[in-house]
């Protein structure tokens, strides 16, 4: 789901040389700079208008394409890191060292990878199209995908929260191990007294 709209936008850039963007505006004619084509989709009182922004500046297309490819690479990296984070919890997983340490390390890498991916999504979804947006106050800014109301922002909050839980579980595991060692030492010392 996180790759669907960026992939469609990338295909528009590569195949047709236009930026697929959307605008929210009230019904009626809209005066936008540049050459726009698109389909009107009713969403109640307002309309979300999906446009193919033809002949945008070359730097905008190149930057959008680069950011979308970087975002896709980070999403694949996130999937790999997520698999590596949950792998040590499997009873069939074999490996050297403390599994909680690996979980904590992979969760931290996952957290920062998600943060980078969502930051890039905000750049190609909101910032670059915002620079190309019309200046009319009756029309919203252009955007690619739905950043604030969509999955990327929710994904960031969810992963960020869950990685802090894994840090807390790692600390709990270390303290439990330390208490078990201390308890064993106290038993040895008190066996002679009894």
PDB file of C-alpha atoms in Angstrom, residues 16-122:
ATOM      1  CA  UNK A  16       4.596  10.648 -20.048  1.00  0.00           C
ATOM      2  CA  UNK A  17       6.777  13.317 -18.441  1.00  0.00           C
ATOM      3  CA  UNK A  18       4.047  14.681 -16.194  1.00  0.00           C
ATOM      4  CA  UNK A  19       3.557  14.862 -12.469  1.00  0.00           C
ATOM      5  CA  UNK A  20       0.417  13.164 -11.162  1.00  0.00           C
ATOM      6  CA  UNK A  21      -0.840  15.393  -8.368  1.00  0.00           C
ATOM      7  CA  UNK A  22      -4.124  16.218  -6.663  1.00  0.00           C
ATOM      8  CA  UNK A  23      -5.802  19.421  -5.537  1.00  0.00           C
ATOM      9  CA  UNK A  24      -8.833  20.052  -3.336  1.00  0.00           C
ATOM     10  CA  UNK A  25     -11.107  22.820  -4.570  1.00  0.00           C
ATOM     11  CA  UNK A  26     -14.757  23.833  -4.497  1.00  0.00           C
ATOM     12  CA  UNK A  27     -16.885  22.892  -7.541  1.00  0.00           C
ATOM     13  CA  UNK A  28     -16.530  25.153 -10.546  1.00  0.00           C
ATOM     14  CA  UNK A  29     -13.801  26.277 -12.921  1.00  0.00           C
ATOM     15  CA  UNK A  30     -10.266  26.340 -11.562  1.00  0.00           C
ATOM     16  CA  UNK A  31      -7.524  28.617 -12.826  1.00  0.00           C
ATOM     17  CA  UNK A  32      -4.147  26.906 -12.400  1.00  0.00           C
ATOM     18  CA  UNK A  33      -0.774  27.822 -13.817  1.00  0.00           C
ATOM     19  CA  UNK A  34       0.668  25.439 -16.378  1.00  0.00           C
ATOM     20  CA  UNK A  35      -1.122  22.835 -18.442  1.00  0.00           C
ATOM     21  CA  UNK A  36      -3.287  20.477 -16.370  1.00  0.00           C
ATOM     22  CA  UNK A  37      -5.422  17.560 -17.429  1.00  0.00           C
ATOM     23  CA  UNK A  38      -7.273  15.245 -15.130  1.00  0.00           C
ATOM     24  CA  UNK A  39     -10.391  13.637 -13.760  1.00  0.00           C
ATOM     25  CA  UNK A  40     -12.809  15.155 -11.250  1.00  0.00           C
ATOM     26  CA  UNK A  41     -13.768  12.881  -8.375  1.00  0.00           C
ATOM     27  CA  UNK A  42     -16.594  13.995  -6.101  1.00  0.00           C
ATOM     28  CA  UNK A  43     -15.837  13.687  -2.380  1.00  0.00           C
ATOM     29  CA  UNK A  44     -18.898  15.484  -1.021  1.00  0.00           C
ATOM     30  CA  UNK A  45     -18.979  19.275  -0.874  1.00  0.00           C
ATOM     31  CA  UNK A  46     -15.416  19.604  -2.144  1.00  0.00           C
ATOM     32  CA  UNK A  47     -13.814  17.905  -5.092  1.00  0.00           C
ATOM     33  CA  UNK A  48     -10.498  16.130  -5.147  1.00  0.00           C
ATOM     34  CA  UNK A  49      -9.096  16.730  -8.597  1.00  0.00           C
ATOM     35  CA  UNK A  50      -6.428  14.357  -9.869  1.00  0.00           C
ATOM     36  CA  UNK A  51      -4.244  16.107 -12.406  1.00  0.00           C
ATOM     37  CA  UNK A  52      -1.461  15.228 -14.728  1.00  0.00           C
ATOM     38  CA  UNK A  53       0.737  18.325 -14.478  1.00  0.00           C
ATOM     39  CA  UNK A  54       2.226  18.543 -17.984  1.00  0.00           C
ATOM     40  CA  UNK A  55       5.434  20.441 -18.655  1.00  0.00           C
ATOM     41  CA  UNK A  56       6.517  21.038 -15.067  1.00  0.00           C
ATOM     42  CA  UNK A  57      10.116  22.205 -14.597  1.00  0.00           C
ATOM     43  CA  UNK A  58      12.706  19.528 -15.363  1.00  0.00           C
ATOM     44  CA  UNK A  59      14.270  19.834 -11.920  1.00  0.00           C
ATOM     45  CA  UNK A  60      10.898  19.005 -10.345  1.00  0.00           C
ATOM     46  CA  UNK A  61      10.456  15.826 -12.386  1.00  0.00           C
ATOM     47  CA  UNK A  62      14.050  14.709 -11.777  1.00  0.00           C
ATOM     48  CA  UNK A  63      13.807  15.424  -8.046  1.00  0.00           C
ATOM     49  CA  UNK A  64      10.430  13.685  -7.727  1.00  0.00           C
ATOM     50  CA  UNK A  65      11.680  10.579  -9.581  1.00  0.00           C
ATOM     51  CA  UNK A  66      14.854  10.414  -7.478  1.00  0.00           C
ATOM     52  CA  UNK A  67      12.943  10.802  -4.213  1.00  0.00           C
ATOM     53  CA  UNK A  68      10.371   8.154  -5.189  1.00  0.00           C
ATOM     54  CA  UNK A  69      13.114   5.641  -6.071  1.00  0.00           C
ATOM     55  CA  UNK A  70      14.901   6.384  -2.767  1.00  0.00           C
ATOM     56  CA  UNK A  71      11.606   5.927  -0.918  1.00  0.00           C
ATOM     57  CA  UNK A  72      10.978   2.553  -2.600  1.00  0.00           C
ATOM     58  CA  UNK A  73      14.492   1.397  -1.634  1.00  0.00           C
ATOM     59  CA  UNK A  74      13.874   2.426   1.986  1.00  0.00           C
ATOM     60  CA  UNK A  75      10.549   0.544   2.059  1.00  0.00           C
ATOM     61  CA  UNK A  76      12.316  -2.642   0.906  1.00  0.00           C
ATOM     62  CA  UNK A  77      15.010  -2.049   3.549  1.00  0.00           C
ATOM     63  CA  UNK A  78      12.283  -1.602   6.174  1.00  0.00           C
ATOM     64  CA  UNK A  79      10.771  -4.985   5.269  1.00  0.00           C
ATOM     65  CA  UNK A  80      14.172  -6.676   5.603  1.00  0.00           C
ATOM     66  CA  UNK A  81      14.853  -4.970   8.941  1.00  0.00           C
ATOM     67  CA  UNK A  82      11.397  -5.910  10.211  1.00  0.00           C
ATOM     68  CA  UNK A  83      12.046  -9.560   9.335  1.00  0.00           C
ATOM     69  CA  UNK A  84      15.447  -9.405  11.058  1.00  0.00           C
ATOM     70  CA  UNK A  85      13.836  -7.802  14.108  1.00  0.00           C
ATOM     71  CA  UNK A  86      11.240 -10.525  14.621  1.00  0.00           C
ATOM     72  CA  UNK A  87      13.486 -13.454  13.581  1.00  0.00           C
ATOM     73  CA  UNK A  88      15.239 -13.839  16.974  1.00  0.00           C
ATOM     74  CA  UNK A  89      11.843 -14.390  18.621  1.00  0.00           C
ATOM     75  CA  UNK A  90      11.348 -17.641  16.696  1.00  0.00           C
ATOM     76  CA  UNK A  91      12.207 -20.863  18.601  1.00  0.00           C
ATOM     77  CA  UNK A  92      13.787 -22.189  15.377  1.00  0.00           C
ATOM     78  CA  UNK A  93      16.134 -19.232  15.010  1.00  0.00           C
ATOM     79  CA  UNK A  94      19.756 -20.054  15.700  1.00  0.00           C
ATOM     80  CA  UNK A  95      22.458 -17.481  16.187  1.00  0.00           C
ATOM     81  CA  UNK A  96      25.329 -16.239  18.289  1.00  0.00           C
ATOM     82  CA  UNK A  97      24.933 -13.872  21.204  1.00  0.00           C
ATOM     83  CA  UNK A  98      21.991 -12.373  23.011  1.00  0.00           C
ATOM     84  CA  UNK A  99      18.814 -12.344  20.856  1.00  0.00           C
ATOM     85  CA  UNK A 100      17.441  -9.316  22.748  1.00  0.00           C
ATOM     86  CA  UNK A 101      20.515  -7.313  21.803  1.00  0.00           C
ATOM     87  CA  UNK A 102      19.918  -8.122  18.121  1.00  0.00           C
ATOM     88  CA  UNK A 103      16.232  -7.264  18.437  1.00  0.00           C
ATOM     89  CA  UNK A 104      17.089  -3.916  20.031  1.00  0.00           C
ATOM     90  CA  UNK A 105      19.737  -3.071  17.427  1.00  0.00           C
ATOM     91  CA  UNK A 106      17.511  -4.038  14.484  1.00  0.00           C
ATOM     92  CA  UNK A 107      14.555  -2.155  15.982  1.00  0.00           C
ATOM     93  CA  UNK A 108      16.671   1.000  16.233  1.00  0.00           C
ATOM     94  CA  UNK A 109      17.782   0.628  12.614  1.00  0.00           C
ATOM     95  CA  UNK A 110      14.156   0.044  11.630  1.00  0.00           C
ATOM     96  CA  UNK A 111      13.048   3.169  13.520  1.00  0.00           C
ATOM     97  CA  UNK A 112      15.506   5.426  11.713  1.00  0.00           C
ATOM     98  CA  UNK A 113      14.834   3.801   8.336  1.00  0.00           C
ATOM     99  CA  UNK A 114      11.097   4.431   8.740  1.00  0.00           C
ATOM    100  CA  UNK A 115      11.837   8.005   9.809  1.00  0.00           C
ATOM    101  CA  UNK A 116      13.965   8.538   6.677  1.00  0.00           C
ATOM    102  CA  UNK A 117      11.326   6.941   4.417  1.00  0.00           C
ATOM    103  CA  UNK A 118       8.524   9.096   5.807  1.00  0.00           C
ATOM    104  CA  UNK A 119      10.712  12.198   5.522  1.00  0.00           C
ATOM    105  CA  UNK A 120      11.371  11.424   1.854  1.00  0.00           C
ATOM    106  CA  UNK A 121       7.651  10.726   1.346  1.00  0.00           C
ATOM    107  CA  UNK A 122       6.885  14.170   2.766  1.00  0.00           C
TER     108      UNK A 122
END
